[in-house]
Structure formats: structure tokens, C-alpha cells
CSV table of C-alpha atoms in Angstrom, one decimal:
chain,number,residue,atom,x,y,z
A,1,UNK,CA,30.5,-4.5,-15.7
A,2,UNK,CA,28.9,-1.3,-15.5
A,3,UNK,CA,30.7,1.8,-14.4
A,4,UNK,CA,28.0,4.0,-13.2
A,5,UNK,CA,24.3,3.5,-13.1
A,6,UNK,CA,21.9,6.3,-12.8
A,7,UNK,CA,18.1,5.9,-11.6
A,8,UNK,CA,15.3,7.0,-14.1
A,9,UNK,CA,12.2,7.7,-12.7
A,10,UNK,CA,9.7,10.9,-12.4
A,11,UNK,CA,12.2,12.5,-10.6
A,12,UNK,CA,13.9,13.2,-13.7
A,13,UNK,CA,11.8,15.9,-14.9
A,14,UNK,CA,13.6,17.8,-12.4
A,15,UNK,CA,16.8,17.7,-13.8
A,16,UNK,CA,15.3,18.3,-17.4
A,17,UNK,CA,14.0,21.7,-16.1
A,18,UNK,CA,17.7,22.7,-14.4
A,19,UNK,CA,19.4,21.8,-17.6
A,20,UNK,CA,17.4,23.4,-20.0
A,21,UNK,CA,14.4,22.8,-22.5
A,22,UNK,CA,14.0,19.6,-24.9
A,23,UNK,CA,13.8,21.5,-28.0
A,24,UNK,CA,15.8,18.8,-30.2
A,25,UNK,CA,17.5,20.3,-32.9
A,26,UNK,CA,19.3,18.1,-36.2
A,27,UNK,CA,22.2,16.3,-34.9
A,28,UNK,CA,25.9,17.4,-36.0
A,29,UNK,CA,27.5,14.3,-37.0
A,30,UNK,CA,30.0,14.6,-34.3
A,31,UNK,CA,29.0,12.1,-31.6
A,32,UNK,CA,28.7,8.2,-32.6
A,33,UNK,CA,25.4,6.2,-32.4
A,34,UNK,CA,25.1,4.1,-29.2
A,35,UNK,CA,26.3,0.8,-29.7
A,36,UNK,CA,25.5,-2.3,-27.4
A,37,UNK,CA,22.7,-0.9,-26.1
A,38,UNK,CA,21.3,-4.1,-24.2
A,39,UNK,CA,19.0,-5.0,-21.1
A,40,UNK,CA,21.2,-6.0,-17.7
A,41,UNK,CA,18.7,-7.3,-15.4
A,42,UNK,CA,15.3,-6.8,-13.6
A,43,UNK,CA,15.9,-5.1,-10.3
A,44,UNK,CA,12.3,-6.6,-8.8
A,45,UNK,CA,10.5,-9.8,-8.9
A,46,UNK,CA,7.5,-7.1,-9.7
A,47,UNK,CA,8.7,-6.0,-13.4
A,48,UNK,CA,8.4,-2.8,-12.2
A,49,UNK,CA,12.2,-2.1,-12.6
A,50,UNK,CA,14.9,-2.6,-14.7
A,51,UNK,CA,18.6,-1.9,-15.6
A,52,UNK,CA,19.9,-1.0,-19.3
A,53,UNK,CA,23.2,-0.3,-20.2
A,54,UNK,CA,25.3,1.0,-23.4
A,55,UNK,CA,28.4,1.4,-24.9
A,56,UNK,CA,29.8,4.7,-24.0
A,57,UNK,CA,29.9,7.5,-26.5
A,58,UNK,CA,33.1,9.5,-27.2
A,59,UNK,CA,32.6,13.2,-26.6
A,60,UNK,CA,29.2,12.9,-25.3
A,61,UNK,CA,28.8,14.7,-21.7
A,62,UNK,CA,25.0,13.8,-21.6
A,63,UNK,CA,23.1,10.6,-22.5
A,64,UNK,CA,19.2,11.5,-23.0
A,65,UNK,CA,16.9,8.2,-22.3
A,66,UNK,CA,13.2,7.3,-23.9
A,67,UNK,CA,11.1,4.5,-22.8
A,68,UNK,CA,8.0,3.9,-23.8
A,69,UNK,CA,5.3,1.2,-24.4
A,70,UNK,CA,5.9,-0.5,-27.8
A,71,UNK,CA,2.8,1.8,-29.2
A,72,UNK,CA,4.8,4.8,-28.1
A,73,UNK,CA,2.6,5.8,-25.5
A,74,UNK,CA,3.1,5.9,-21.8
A,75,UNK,CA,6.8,7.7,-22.1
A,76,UNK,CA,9.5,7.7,-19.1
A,77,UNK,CA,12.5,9.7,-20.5
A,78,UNK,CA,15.0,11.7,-18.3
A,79,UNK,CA,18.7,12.7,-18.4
A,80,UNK,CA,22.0,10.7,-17.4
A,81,UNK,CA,25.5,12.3,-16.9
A,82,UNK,CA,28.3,11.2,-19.3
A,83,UNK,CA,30.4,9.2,-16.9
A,84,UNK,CA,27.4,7.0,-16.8
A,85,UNK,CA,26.9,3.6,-18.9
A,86,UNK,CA,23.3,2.7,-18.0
A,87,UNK,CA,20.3,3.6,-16.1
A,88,UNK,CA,18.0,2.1,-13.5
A,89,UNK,CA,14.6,2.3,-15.4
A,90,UNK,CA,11.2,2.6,-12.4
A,91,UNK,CA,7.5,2.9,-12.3
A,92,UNK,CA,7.1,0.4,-15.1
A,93,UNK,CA,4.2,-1.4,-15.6
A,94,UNK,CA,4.1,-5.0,-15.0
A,95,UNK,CA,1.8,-5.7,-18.0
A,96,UNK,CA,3.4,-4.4,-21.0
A,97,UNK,CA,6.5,-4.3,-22.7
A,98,UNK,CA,8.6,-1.5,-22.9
A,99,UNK,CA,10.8,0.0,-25.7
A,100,UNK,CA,13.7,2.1,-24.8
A,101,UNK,CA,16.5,4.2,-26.5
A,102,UNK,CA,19.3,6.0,-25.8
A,103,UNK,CA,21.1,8.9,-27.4
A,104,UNK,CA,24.4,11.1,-27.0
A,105,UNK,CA,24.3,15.2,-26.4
A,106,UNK,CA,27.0,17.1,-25.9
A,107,UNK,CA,26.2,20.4,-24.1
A,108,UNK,CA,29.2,23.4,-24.6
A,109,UNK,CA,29.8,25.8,-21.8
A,110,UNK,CA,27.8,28.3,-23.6
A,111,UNK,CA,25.0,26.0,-23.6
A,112,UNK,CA,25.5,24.6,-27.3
A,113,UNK,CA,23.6,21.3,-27.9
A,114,UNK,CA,25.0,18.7,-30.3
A,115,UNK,CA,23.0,16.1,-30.4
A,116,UNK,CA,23.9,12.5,-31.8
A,117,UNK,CA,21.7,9.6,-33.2
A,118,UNK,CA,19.1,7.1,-31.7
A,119,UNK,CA,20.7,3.6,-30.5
A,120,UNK,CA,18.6,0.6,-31.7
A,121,UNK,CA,15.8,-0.1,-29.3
A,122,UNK,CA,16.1,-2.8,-26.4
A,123,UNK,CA,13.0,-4.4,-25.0
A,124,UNK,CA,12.0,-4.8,-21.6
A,125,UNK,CA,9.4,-8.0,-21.6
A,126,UNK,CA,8.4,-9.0,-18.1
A,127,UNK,CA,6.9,-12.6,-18.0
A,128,UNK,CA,3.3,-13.1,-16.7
A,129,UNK,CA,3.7,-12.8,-12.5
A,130,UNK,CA,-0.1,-14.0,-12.1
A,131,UNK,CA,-0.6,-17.3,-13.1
A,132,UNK,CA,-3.3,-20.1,-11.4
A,133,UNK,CA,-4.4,-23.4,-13.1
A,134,UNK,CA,-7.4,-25.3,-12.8
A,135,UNK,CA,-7.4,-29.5,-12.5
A,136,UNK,CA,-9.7,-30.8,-15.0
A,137,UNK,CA,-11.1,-34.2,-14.3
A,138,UNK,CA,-9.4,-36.4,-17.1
A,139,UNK,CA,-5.8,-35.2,-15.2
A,140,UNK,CA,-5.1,-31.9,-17.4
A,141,UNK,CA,-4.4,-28.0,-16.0
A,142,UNK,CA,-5.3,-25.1,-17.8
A,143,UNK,CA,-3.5,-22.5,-17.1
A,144,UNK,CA,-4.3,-18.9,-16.9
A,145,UNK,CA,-2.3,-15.9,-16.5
A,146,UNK,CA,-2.0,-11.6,-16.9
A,147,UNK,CA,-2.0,-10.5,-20.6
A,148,UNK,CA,1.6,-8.7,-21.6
A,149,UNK,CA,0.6,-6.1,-24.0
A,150,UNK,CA,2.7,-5.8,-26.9
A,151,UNK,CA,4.2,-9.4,-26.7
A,152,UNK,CA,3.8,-12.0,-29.6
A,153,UNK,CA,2.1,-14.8,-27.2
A,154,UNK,CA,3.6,-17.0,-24.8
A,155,UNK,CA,6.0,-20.1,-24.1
A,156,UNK,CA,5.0,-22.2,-21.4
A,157,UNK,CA,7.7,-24.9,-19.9
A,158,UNK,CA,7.5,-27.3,-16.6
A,159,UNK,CA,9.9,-28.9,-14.9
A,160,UNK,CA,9.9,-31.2,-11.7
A,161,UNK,CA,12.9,-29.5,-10.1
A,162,UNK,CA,12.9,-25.2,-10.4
A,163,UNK,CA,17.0,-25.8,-9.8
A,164,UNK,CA,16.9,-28.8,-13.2
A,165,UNK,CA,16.1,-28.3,-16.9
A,166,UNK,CA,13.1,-27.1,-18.1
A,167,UNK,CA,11.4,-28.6,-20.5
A,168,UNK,CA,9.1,-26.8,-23.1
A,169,UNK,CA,5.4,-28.0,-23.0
A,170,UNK,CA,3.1,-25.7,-25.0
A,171,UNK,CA,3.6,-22.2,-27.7
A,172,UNK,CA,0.5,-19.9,-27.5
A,173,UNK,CA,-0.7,-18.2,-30.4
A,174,UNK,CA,1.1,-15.5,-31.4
A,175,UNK,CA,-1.4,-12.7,-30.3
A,176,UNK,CA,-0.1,-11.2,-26.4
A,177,UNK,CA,-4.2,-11.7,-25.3
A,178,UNK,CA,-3.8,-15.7,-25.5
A,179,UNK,CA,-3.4,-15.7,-22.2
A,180,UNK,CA,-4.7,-19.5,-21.2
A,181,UNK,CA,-3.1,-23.1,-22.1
A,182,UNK,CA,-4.0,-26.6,-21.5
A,183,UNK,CA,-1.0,-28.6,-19.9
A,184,UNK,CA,-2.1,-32.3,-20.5
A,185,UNK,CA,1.7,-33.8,-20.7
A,186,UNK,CA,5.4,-33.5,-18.6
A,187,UNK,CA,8.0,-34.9,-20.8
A,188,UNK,CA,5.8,-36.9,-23.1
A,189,UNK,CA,4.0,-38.7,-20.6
A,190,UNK,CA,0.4,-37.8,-19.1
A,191,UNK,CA,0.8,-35.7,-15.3
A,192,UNK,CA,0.7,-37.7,-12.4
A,193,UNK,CA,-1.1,-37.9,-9.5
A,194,UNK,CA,0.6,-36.4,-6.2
A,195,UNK,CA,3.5,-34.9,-8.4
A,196,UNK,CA,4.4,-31.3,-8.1
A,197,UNK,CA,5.6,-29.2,-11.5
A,198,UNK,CA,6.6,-26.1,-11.7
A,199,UNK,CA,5.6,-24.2,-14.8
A,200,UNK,CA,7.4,-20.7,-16.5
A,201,UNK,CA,5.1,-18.9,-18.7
A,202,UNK,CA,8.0,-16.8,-20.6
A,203,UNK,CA,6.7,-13.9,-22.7
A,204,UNK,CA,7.6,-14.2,-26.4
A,205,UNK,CA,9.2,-11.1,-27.7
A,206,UNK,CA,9.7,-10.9,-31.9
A,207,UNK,CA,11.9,-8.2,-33.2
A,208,UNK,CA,13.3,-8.2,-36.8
A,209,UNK,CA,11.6,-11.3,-37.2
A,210,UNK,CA,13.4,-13.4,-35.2
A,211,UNK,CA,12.0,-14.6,-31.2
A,212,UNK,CA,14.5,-12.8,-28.3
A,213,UNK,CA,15.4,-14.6,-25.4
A,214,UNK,CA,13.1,-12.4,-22.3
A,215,UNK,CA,15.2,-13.2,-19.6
A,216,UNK,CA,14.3,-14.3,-16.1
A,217,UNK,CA,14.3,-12.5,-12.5
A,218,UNK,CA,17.0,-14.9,-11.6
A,219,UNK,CA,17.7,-18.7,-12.7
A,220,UNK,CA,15.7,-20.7,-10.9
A,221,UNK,CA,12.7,-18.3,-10.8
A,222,UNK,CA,8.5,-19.8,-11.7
A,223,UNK,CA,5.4,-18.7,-11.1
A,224,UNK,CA,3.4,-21.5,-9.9
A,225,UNK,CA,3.8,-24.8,-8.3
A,226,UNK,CA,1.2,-27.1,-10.1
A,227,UNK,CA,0.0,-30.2,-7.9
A,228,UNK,CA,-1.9,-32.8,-9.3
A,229,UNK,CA,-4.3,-34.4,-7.0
């Protein structure tokens, strides 16, 4: 459970300019690394905000967050008081995936910065929200959907009940720009006719060489309802 969650948005650059300039200087090695640092949940079906959370850091009166595209680019980074243990994250861009990091200051009363170490990065990976198929003649769908820069391709599963299992039909390559796939089978079997599947194209995230779960809007959430015909 998180205790307190502070919004991150433009309107931080506010509070950057009321607290002072960004001039980072060498940490002291009195404040601990961020530990736990982890995404909590998308806050709209959009991907355009989300909620991170960390570990609290003893002594630490200010967190400072980055988040940026995963070529460093594109940076949202703002301020959060030290009673807080995460951070709404807004304005993000449905298309890419985003890197963020936190890190703990503590600011004296004569305005003495000590300034602790980088967490380890957490991800925030939206899954395609635009996806459409098209029926071919010999009962197949290819599917198409909005590229996810910075992703490592796609995972595409169907199910005949959004509430059921799902059950994984097709990888992509691993390049984020193979954004199309050719469904010809539910299950083993070819579609059928008059049936309606529901298909989740999850974004495939790789990071220290292993594939991380990207995590849903909410449990029974799919982009498209596929009738054959």
C-alpha cells in the first residue's frame, strides 16, 4: 500500500524553481539507494498515466524523479516530498516505453544538498491501444496495430471469453516495428465461422536479458473483438 502519492507532470517545473536550481553535485554516501522501485498500475486505459512506487529512503526529505523514453530523450522529471512513496507519472505518450528512476536528497536548513544514488530503472510499456484485423478468404486475420518504440516485439494471445484464460497464439519478431501478425488458429484448431475472439497484443519488454511481464489496464482488458464471418 502506498502511503502518499504525489502527481508528476509539467507542473513540476514549478516547484523545481521554488526549491532551488538542479545543479547535481557527488553524492555523500549518507542516504541509501532506492530499493523496490517498481510500477503500481496504469491510471488510464490511454497509457498516458501511470503510478510508481519505492521503498522509502532513511533520512531523505526529498525524492527527485527522471522519466524518460528508453533513448533518453523526451524527459519528465520533477520533485516529491519525503513523506511520499511514489508518484503519479502524466503526459506520457502512448507509443513508447518509458524508463524511469528515482533518487534520495536530503536538503539542510541552510540549503545543503546531499544527494544519494540512482534506484534501478522500472519500465513503463503500454500495450498497442489501436489494433484492427482484416479477414482473409481462406478463414485467417491479420492483425495490425501502433508500433511501441523501444519494445522488443510483441505477444499476441486470444481467448473466447475476455473473463477465461488466454491462450498464446503468435511471438512477433523481436524488433518494436513488427507491428502486424497472421492469426490462422484458436487453441490448435483453424477459427470458426460466427465465433467471436478476443485478441491481447502485449508489448514485450527485455531487460537484463530476461522478458518482464507488461502488465494490463485491469484483468480482463483486450483490444479488439475479432468476428469471423
Amino acid at each position: 500500500m502506498l502511503n502518499k502519492i504525489k502527481r508528476l507532470s509539467a507542473a513540476f517545473l514549478a516547484l523545481v524553481i521554488i526549491v532551488g536550481s538542479l545543479g547535481l553535485t557527488s553524492a555523500e554516501a549518507a542516504l541509501a539507494k532506492p530499493q523496490n522501485i517498481r510500477f503500481v498500475q496504469w491510471n488510464k486505459l490511454d497509457y498516458s498515466s501511470a503510478t510508481i512506487a519505492w521503498n522509502r529512503v532513511s533520512g531523505a526529505n526529498w525524492y527527485y524523479v527522471r522519466c524518460c523514453w528508453t533513448d533518453s530523450s523526451h524527459s519528465i522529471s520533477g520533485w516529491v516530498k519525503g513523506d511520499c512513496n511514489g508518484v503519479r507519472i502524466n503526459r506520457l505518450n502512448y507509443n513508447h516505453v518509458y524508463r524511469a528512476q528515482v533518487r534520495g536528497i536530503y536538503i539542510a536548513s541552510n540549503g545543503k544538498r546531499t544527494y544519494g544514488p540512482w534506484s534501478n530503472a522500472v519500465y513503463l510499456t503500454p500495450w498497442p491501444k489501436s489494433v484492427s484485423y482484416t479477414q482473409t478468404k481462406n478463414m485467417t486475420a491479420k492483425l495490425q496495430w501502433n508500433v511501441i518504440y523501444g519494445c522488443n516485439g510483441y505477444n499476441v494471445f486470444m481467448t473466447t471469453a475476455p473473463s477465461g484464460k488466454w491462450y498464446w497464439n503468435l511471438t512477433t519478431s523481436v524488433k518494436c516495428g513488427a507491428n502486424t501478425g497472421t492469426v490462422k488458429k484458436y487453441r490448435g484448431s483453424p477459427l470458426k465461422k460466427y465465433t467471436n475472439y478476443y485478441v491481447r497484443v502485449i508489448t514485450r519488454r527485455k531487460q537484463n536479458g530476461t522478458f518482464r511481464t507488461v502488465p494490463a489496464p485491469y484483468s480482463i482488458y483486450y483490444q479488439l473483438k475479432l468476428y469471423m464471418k
